[in-house]
PDB file of C-alpha atoms in Angstrom:
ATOM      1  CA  UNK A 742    -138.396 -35.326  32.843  1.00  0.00           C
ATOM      2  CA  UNK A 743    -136.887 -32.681  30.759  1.00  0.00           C
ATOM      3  CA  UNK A 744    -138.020 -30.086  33.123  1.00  0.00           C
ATOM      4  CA  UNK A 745    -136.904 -32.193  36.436  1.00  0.00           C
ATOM      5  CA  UNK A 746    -132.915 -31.698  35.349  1.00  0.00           C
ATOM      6  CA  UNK A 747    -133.639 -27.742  34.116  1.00  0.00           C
ATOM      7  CA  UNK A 748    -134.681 -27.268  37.829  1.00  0.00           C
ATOM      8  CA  UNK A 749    -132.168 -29.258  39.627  1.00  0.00           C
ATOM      9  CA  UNK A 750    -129.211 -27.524  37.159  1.00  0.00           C
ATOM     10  CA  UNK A 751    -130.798 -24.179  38.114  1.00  0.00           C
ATOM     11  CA  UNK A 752    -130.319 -25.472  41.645  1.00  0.00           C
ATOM     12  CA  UNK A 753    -127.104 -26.419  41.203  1.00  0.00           C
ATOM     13  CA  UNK A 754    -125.894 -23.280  39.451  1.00  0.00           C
ATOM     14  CA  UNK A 755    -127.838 -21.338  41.954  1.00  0.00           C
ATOM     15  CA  UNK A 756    -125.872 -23.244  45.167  1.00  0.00           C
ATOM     16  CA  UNK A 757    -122.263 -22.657  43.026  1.00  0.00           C
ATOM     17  CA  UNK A 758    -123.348 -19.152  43.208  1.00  0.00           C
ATOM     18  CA  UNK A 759    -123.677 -18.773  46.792  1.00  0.00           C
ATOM     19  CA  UNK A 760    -120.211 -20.967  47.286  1.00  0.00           C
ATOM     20  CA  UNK A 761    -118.562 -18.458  44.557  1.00  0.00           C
ATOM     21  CA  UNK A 762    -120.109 -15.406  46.909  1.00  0.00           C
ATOM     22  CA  UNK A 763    -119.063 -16.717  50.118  1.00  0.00           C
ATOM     23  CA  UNK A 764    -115.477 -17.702  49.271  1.00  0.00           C
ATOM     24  CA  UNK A 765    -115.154 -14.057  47.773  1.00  0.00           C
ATOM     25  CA  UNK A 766    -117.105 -11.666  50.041  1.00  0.00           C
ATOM     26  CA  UNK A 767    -116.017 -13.290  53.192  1.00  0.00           C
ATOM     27  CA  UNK A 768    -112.422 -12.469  53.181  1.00  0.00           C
ATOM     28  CA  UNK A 769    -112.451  -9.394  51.260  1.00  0.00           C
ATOM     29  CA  UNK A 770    -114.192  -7.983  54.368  1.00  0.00           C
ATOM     30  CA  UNK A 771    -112.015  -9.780  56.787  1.00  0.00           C
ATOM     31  CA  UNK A 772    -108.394  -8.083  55.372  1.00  0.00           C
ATOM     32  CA  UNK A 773    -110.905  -5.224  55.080  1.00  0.00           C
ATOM     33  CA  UNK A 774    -111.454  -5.123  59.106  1.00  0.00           C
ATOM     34  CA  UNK A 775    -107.878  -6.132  60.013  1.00  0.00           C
ATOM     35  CA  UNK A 776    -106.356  -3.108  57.864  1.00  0.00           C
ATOM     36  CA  UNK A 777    -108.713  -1.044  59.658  1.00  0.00           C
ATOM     37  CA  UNK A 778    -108.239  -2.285  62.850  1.00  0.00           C
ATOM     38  CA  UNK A 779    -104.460  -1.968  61.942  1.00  0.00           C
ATOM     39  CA  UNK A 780    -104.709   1.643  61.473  1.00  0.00           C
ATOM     40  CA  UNK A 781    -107.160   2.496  64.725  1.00  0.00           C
ATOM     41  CA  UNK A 782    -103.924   0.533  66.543  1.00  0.00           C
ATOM     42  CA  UNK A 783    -101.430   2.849  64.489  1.00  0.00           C
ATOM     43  CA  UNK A 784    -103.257   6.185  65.523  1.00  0.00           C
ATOM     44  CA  UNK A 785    -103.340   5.168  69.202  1.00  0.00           C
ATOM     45  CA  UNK A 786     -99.606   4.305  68.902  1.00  0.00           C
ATOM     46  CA  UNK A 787     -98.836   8.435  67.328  1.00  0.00           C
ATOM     47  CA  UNK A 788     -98.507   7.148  64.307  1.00  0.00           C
ATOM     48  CA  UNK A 789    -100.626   9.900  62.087  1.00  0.00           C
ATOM     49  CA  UNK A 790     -99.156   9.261  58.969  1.00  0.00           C
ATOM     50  CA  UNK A 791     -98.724   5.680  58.512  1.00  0.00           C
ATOM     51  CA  UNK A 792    -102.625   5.180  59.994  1.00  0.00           C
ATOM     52  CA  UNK A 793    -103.918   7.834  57.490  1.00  0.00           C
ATOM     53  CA  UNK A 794    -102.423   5.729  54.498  1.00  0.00           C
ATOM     54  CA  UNK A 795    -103.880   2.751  55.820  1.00  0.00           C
ATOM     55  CA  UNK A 796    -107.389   3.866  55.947  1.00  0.00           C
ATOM     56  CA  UNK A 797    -107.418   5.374  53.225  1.00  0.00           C
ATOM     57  CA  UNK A 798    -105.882   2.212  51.271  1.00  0.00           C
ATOM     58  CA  UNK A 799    -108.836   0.234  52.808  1.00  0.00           C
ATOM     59  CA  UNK A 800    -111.297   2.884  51.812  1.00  0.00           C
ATOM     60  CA  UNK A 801    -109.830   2.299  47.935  1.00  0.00           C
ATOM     61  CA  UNK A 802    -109.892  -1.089  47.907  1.00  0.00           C
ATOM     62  CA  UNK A 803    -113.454  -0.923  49.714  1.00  0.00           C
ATOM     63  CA  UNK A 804    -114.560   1.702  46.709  1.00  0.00           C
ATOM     64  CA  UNK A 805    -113.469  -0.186  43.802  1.00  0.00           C
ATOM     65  CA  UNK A 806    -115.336  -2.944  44.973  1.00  0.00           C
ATOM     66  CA  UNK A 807    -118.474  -1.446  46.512  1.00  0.00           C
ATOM     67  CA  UNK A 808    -120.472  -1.576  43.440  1.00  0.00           C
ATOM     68  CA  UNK A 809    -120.503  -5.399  42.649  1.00  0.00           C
ATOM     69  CA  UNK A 810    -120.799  -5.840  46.930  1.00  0.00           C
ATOM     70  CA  UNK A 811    -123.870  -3.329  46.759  1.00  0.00           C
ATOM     71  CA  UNK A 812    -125.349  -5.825  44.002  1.00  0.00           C
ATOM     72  CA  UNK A 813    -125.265  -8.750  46.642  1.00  0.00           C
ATOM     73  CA  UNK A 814    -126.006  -7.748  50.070  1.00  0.00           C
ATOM     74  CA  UNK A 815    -127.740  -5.323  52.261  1.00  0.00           C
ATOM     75  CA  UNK A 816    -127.318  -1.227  51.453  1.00  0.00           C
ATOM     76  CA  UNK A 817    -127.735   0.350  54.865  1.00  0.00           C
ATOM     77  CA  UNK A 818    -124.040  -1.233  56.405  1.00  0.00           C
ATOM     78  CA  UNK A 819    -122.947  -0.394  52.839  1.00  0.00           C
ATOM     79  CA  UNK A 820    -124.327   3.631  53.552  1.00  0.00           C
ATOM     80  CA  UNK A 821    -122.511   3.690  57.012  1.00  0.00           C
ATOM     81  CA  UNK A 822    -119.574   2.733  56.034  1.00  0.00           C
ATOM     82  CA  UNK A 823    -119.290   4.806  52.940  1.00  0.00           C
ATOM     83  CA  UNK A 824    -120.368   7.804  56.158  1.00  0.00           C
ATOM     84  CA  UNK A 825    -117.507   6.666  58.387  1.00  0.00           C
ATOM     85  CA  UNK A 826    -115.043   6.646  55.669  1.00  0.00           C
ATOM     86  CA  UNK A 827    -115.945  10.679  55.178  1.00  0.00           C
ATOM     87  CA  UNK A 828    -115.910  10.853  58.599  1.00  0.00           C
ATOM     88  CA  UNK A 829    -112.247   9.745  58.585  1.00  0.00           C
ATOM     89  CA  UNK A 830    -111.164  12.183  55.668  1.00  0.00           C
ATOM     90  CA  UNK A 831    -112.359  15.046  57.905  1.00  0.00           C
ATOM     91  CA  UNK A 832    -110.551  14.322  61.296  1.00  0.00           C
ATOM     92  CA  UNK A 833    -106.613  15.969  61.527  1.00  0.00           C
ATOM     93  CA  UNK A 834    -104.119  14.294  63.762  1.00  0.00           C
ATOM     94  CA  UNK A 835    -105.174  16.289  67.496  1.00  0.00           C
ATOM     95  CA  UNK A 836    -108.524  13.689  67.089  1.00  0.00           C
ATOM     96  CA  UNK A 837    -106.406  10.529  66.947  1.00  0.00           C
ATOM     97  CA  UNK A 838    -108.899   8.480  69.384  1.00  0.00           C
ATOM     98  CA  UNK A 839    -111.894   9.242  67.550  1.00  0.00           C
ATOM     99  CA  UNK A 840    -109.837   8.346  64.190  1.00  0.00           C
ATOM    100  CA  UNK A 841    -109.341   5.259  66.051  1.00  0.00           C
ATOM    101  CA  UNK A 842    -112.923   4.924  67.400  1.00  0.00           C
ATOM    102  CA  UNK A 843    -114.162   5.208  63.566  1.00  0.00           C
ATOM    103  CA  UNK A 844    -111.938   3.046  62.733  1.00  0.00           C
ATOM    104  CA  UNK A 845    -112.807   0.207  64.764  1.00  0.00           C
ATOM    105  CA  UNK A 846    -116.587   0.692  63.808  1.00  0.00           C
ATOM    106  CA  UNK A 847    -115.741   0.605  60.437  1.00  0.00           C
ATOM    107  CA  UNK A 848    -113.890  -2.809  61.117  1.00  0.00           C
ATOM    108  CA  UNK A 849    -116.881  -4.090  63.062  1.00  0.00           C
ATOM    109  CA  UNK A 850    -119.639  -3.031  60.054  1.00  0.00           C
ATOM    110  CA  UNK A 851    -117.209  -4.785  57.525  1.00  0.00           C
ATOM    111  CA  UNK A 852    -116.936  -8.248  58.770  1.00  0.00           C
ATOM    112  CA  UNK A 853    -120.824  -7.987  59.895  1.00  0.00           C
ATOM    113  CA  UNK A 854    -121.465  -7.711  56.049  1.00  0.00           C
ATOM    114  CA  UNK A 855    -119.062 -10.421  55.402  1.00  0.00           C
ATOM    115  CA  UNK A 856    -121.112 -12.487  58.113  1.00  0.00           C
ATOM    116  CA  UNK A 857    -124.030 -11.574  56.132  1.00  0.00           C
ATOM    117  CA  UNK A 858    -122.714 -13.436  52.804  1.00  0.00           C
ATOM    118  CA  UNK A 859    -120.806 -16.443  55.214  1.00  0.00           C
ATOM    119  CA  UNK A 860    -122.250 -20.195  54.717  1.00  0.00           C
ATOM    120  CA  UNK A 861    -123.989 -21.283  58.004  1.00  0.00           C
ATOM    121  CA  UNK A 862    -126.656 -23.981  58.718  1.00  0.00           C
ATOM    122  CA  UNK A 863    -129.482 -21.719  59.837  1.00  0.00           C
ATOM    123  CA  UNK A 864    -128.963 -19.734  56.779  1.00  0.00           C
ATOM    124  CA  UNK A 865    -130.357 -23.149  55.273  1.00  0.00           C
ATOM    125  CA  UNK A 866    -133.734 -23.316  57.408  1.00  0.00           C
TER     126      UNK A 866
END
């Protein structure tokens, strides 16, 4: 009997967990993809500046976090974004639409790692 409640408290810790994951990961990515998507909008406007700095505030906040995100979830999303990012640091302001173009891609590859990490039902099957 002693064993039965080890296994369903393993369980239950186990399920917590996941909860713990999902209510962390999920939005992190989300403000993630809408500062991004915020500065592909800002380098289409003209503005250089102001869509530089917000980049390259999402790629610090993605850095400082990309080790305990790497322990949870697939690498290869984790590679090409970590690519795109470099990518960014590279382009002056006469590429503005492919600034923007990374951008967006970089958006898209964050929330499909936050989708990774969501709760759904046929995650369950």
């Amino acid at each position: 009997m002693t064993r039965l409640w080890i296994g369903v408290g393993l369980l239950v810790v186990l399920l917590l967990g996941g909860i713990a994951l999902w209510m962390g990961i999920v939005p992190f990515h989300e403000t993630l993809a809408q500062e991004l998507d915020t500065a592909a909008e800002l380098a289409v406007a003209g503005s250089w500046k102001q869509a530089q700095n917000t980049a390259f505030s999402a790629r610090a906040r993605w850095q400082r976090h990309q080790d305990r995100i790497a322990a949870v979830t697939d690498h290869e999303p984790m590679e090409q974004m970590e690519a795109m990012f470099q990518e960014l640091s590279m382009l002056d302001s006469d590429r503005t639409v492919d600034f923007a173009c990374i951008c967006v891609h970089l958006a898209q590859t964050a929330r499909a790692i936050g989708e990774t990490q969501a709760l759904k039902w046929w995650g369950i099957l």
